[in-house]
mmCIF file of C-alpha atoms in Angstrom:
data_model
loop_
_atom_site.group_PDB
_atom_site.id
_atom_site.type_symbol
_atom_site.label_atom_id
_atom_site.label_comp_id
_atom_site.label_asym_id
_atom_site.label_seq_id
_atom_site.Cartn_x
_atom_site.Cartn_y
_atom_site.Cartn_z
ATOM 1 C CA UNK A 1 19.493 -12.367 8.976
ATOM 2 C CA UNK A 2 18.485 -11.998 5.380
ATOM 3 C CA UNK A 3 16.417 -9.060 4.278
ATOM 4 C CA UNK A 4 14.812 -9.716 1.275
ATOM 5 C CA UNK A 5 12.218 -7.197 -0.751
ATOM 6 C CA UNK A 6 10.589 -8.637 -3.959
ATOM 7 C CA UNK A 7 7.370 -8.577 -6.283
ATOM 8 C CA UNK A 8 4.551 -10.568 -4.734
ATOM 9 C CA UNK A 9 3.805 -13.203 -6.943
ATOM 10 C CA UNK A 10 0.680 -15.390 -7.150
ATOM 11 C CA UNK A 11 2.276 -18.497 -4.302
ATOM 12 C CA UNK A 12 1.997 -15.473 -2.000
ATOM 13 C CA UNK A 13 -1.721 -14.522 -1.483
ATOM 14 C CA UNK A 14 -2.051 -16.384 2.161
ATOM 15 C CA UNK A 15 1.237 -14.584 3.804
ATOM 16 C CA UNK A 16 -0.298 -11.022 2.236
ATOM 17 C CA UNK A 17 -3.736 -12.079 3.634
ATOM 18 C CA UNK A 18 -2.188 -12.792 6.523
ATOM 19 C CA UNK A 19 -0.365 -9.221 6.803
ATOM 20 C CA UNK A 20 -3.257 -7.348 5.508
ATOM 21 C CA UNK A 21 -5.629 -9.038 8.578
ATOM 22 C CA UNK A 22 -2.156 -7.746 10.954
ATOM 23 C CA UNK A 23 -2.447 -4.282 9.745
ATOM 24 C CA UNK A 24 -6.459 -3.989 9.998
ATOM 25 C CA UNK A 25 -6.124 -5.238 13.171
ATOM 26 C CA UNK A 26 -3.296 -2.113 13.732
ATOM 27 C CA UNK A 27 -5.697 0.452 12.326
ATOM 28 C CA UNK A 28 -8.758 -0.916 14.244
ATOM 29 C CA UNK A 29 -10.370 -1.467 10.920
ATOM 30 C CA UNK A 30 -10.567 -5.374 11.078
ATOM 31 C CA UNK A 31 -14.816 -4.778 10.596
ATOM 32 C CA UNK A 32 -13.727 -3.401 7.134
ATOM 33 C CA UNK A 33 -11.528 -6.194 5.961
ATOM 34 C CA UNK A 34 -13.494 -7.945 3.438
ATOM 35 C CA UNK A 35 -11.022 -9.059 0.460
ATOM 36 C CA UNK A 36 -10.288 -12.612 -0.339
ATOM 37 C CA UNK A 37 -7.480 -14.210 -1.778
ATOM 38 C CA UNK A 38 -9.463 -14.624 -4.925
ATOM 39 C CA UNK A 39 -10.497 -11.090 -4.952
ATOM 40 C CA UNK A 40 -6.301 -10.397 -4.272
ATOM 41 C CA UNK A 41 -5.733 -12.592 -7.345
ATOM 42 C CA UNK A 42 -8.098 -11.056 -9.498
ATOM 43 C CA UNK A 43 -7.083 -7.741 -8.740
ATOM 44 C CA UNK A 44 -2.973 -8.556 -9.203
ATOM 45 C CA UNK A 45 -2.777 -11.154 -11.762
ATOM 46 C CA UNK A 46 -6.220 -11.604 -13.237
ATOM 47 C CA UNK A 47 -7.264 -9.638 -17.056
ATOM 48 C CA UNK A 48 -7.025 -6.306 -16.550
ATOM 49 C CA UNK A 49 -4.809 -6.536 -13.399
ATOM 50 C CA UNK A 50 -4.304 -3.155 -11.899
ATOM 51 C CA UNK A 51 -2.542 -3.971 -8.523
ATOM 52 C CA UNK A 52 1.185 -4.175 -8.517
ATOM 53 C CA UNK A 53 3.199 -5.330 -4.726
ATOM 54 C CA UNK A 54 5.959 -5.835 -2.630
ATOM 55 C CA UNK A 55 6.380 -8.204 -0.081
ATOM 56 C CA UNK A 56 9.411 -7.849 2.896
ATOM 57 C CA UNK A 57 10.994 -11.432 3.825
ATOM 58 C CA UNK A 58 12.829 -11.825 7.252
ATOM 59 C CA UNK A 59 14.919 -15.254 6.730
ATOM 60 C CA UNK A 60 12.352 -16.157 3.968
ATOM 61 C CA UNK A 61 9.091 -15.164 6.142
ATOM 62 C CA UNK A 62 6.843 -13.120 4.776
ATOM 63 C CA UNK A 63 6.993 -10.058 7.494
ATOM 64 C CA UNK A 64 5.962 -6.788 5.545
ATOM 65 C CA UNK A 65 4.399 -5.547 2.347
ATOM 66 C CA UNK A 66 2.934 -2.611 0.349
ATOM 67 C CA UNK A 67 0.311 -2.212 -2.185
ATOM 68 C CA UNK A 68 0.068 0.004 -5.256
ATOM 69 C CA UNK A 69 -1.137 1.395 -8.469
ATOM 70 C CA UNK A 70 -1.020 3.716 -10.952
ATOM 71 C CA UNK A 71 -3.331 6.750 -11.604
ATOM 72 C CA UNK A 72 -2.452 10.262 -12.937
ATOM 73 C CA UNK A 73 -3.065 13.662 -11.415
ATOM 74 C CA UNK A 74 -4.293 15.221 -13.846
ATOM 75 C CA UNK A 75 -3.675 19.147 -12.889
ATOM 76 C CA UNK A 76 0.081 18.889 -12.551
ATOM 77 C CA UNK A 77 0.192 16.031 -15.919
ATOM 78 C CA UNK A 78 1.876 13.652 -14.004
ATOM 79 C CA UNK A 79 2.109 10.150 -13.737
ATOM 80 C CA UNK A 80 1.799 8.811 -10.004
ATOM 81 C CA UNK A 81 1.873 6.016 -7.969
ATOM 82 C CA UNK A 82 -1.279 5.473 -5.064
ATOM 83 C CA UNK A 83 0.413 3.547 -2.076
ATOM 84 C CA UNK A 84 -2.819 2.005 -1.076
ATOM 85 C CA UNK A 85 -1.206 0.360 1.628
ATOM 86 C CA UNK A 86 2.464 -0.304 3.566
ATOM 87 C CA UNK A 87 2.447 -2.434 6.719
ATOM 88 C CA UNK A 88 5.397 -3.981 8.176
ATOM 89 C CA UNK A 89 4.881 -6.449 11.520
ATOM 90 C CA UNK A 90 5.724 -4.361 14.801
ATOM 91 C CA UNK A 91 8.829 -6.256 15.257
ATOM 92 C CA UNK A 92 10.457 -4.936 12.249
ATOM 93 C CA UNK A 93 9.704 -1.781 12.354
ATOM 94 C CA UNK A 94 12.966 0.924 13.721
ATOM 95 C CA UNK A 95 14.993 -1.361 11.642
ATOM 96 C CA UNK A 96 15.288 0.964 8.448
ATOM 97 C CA UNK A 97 12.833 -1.678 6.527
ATOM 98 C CA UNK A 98 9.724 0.710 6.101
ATOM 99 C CA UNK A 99 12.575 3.619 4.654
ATOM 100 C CA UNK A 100 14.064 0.328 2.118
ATOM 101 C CA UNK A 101 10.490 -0.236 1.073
ATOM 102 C CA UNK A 102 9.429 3.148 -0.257
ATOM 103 C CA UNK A 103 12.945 3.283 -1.813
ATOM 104 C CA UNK A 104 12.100 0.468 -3.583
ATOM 105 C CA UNK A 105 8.661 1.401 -4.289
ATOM 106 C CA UNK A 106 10.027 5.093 -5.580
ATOM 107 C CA UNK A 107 12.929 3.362 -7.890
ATOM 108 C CA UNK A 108 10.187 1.139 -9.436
ATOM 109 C CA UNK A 109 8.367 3.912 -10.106
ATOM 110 C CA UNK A 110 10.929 6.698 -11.376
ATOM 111 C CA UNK A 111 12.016 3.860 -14.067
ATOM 112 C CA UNK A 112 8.618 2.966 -15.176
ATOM 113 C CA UNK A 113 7.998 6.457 -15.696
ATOM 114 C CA UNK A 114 5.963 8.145 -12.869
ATOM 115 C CA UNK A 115 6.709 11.169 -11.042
ATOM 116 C CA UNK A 116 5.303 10.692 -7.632
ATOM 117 C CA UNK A 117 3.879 8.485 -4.861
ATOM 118 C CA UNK A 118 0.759 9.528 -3.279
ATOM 119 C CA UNK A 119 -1.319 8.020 -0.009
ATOM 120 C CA UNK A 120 -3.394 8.963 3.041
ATOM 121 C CA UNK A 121 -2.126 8.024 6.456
ATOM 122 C CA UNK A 122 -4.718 7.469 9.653
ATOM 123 C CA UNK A 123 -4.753 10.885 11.739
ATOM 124 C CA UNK A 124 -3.889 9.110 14.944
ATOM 125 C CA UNK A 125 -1.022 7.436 13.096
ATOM 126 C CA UNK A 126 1.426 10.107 14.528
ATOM 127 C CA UNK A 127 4.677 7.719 14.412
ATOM 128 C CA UNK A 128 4.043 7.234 10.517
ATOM 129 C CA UNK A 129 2.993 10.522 10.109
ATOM 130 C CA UNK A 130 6.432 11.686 11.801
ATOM 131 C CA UNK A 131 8.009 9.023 9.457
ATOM 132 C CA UNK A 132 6.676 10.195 6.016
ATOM 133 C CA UNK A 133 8.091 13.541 6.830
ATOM 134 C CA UNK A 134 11.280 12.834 8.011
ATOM 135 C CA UNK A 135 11.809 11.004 4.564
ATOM 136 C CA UNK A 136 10.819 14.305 2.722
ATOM 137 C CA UNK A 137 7.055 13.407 2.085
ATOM 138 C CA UNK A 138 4.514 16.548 2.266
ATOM 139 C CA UNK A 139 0.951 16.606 3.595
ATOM 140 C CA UNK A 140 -1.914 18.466 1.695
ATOM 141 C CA UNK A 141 -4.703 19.046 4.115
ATOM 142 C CA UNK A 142 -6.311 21.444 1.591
ATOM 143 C CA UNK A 143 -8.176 18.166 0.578
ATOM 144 C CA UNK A 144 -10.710 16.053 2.122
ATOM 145 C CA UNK A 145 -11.141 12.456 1.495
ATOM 146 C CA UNK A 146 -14.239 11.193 -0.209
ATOM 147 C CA UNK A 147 -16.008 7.654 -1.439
ATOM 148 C CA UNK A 148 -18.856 6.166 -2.860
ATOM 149 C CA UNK A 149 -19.260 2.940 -1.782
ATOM 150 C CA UNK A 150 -21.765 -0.407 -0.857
ATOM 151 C CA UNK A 151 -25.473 1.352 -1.027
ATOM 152 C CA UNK A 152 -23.993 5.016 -1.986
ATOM 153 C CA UNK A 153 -22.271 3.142 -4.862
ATOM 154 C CA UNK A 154 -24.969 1.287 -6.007
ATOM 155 C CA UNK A 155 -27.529 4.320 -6.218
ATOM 156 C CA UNK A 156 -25.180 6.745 -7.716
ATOM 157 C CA UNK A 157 -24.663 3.636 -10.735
ATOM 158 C CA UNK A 158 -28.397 3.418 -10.964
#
């Protein structure tokens, strides 16, 4: 079997889809999946791309990825990574390939200069909960999680 981790490139925007639909469908959030491949491209390899990925091959199928960017937190003056999203198919998971992907995720981001990953895992989500602490991750529930977005959005820009 060959394990392979790598940048998503451009060639791969119908696998991620694919994935991304998987893991909605895990979270019960499929109502909320709205991005397109062209909204994927824009966002990853457009002007002004912002979105940087990894993508988990089993024998050359696309089986797992993660999505990321960086932003700063601004009280401790660090650089950080936001893991927006990690999702490997249920078959691959207990196989070490979730721990391999935040390794990689962390090396990319200790040599590009960042000091930390941050992200926000599902409350029901007790296995990766169980997971993100076993690898040393902490969870701050001093903060709640807020958004503007669709008609909020628009009136607060108005």
């Amino acid at each position: 079997m060959e394990i392979v981790i790598r940048k998503i490139e451009l060639d791969d925007l119908t696998a991620l889809l694919r994935l991304m639909r998987e893991f909605a469908e895990f979270e019960h959030l499929e109502a909320y999946l709205e991005v397109t491949e062209e909204r994927l491209a824009a966002a990853m390899f457009g002007e002004g791309a912002f979105v940087s990925g990894l993508l988990l091959e089993i024998d050359g199928s696309a089986a797992g990825y993660a999505l990321f960017y960086p932003y700063f937190a601004s009280f401790r003056g660090q650089r950080g990574i936001y893991l927006e999203d990690i999702y490997l198919a249920q078959a691959c998971r207990g196989r070490g390939l979730g721990s391999a992907m935040l390794k990689e995720i962390a090396r990319k981001a200790r040599n590009g200069g960042f000091e930390r990953i941050d992200f926000q895992v599902l409350n029901w989500n007790t296995p990766a909960i169980e997971f993100y602490k076993k690898l040393g991750a902490e969870c701050d529930d001093s903060e709640r999680h807020f958004k503007f977005a669709g008609d909020a959005f628009d009136s607060l820009a108005d």
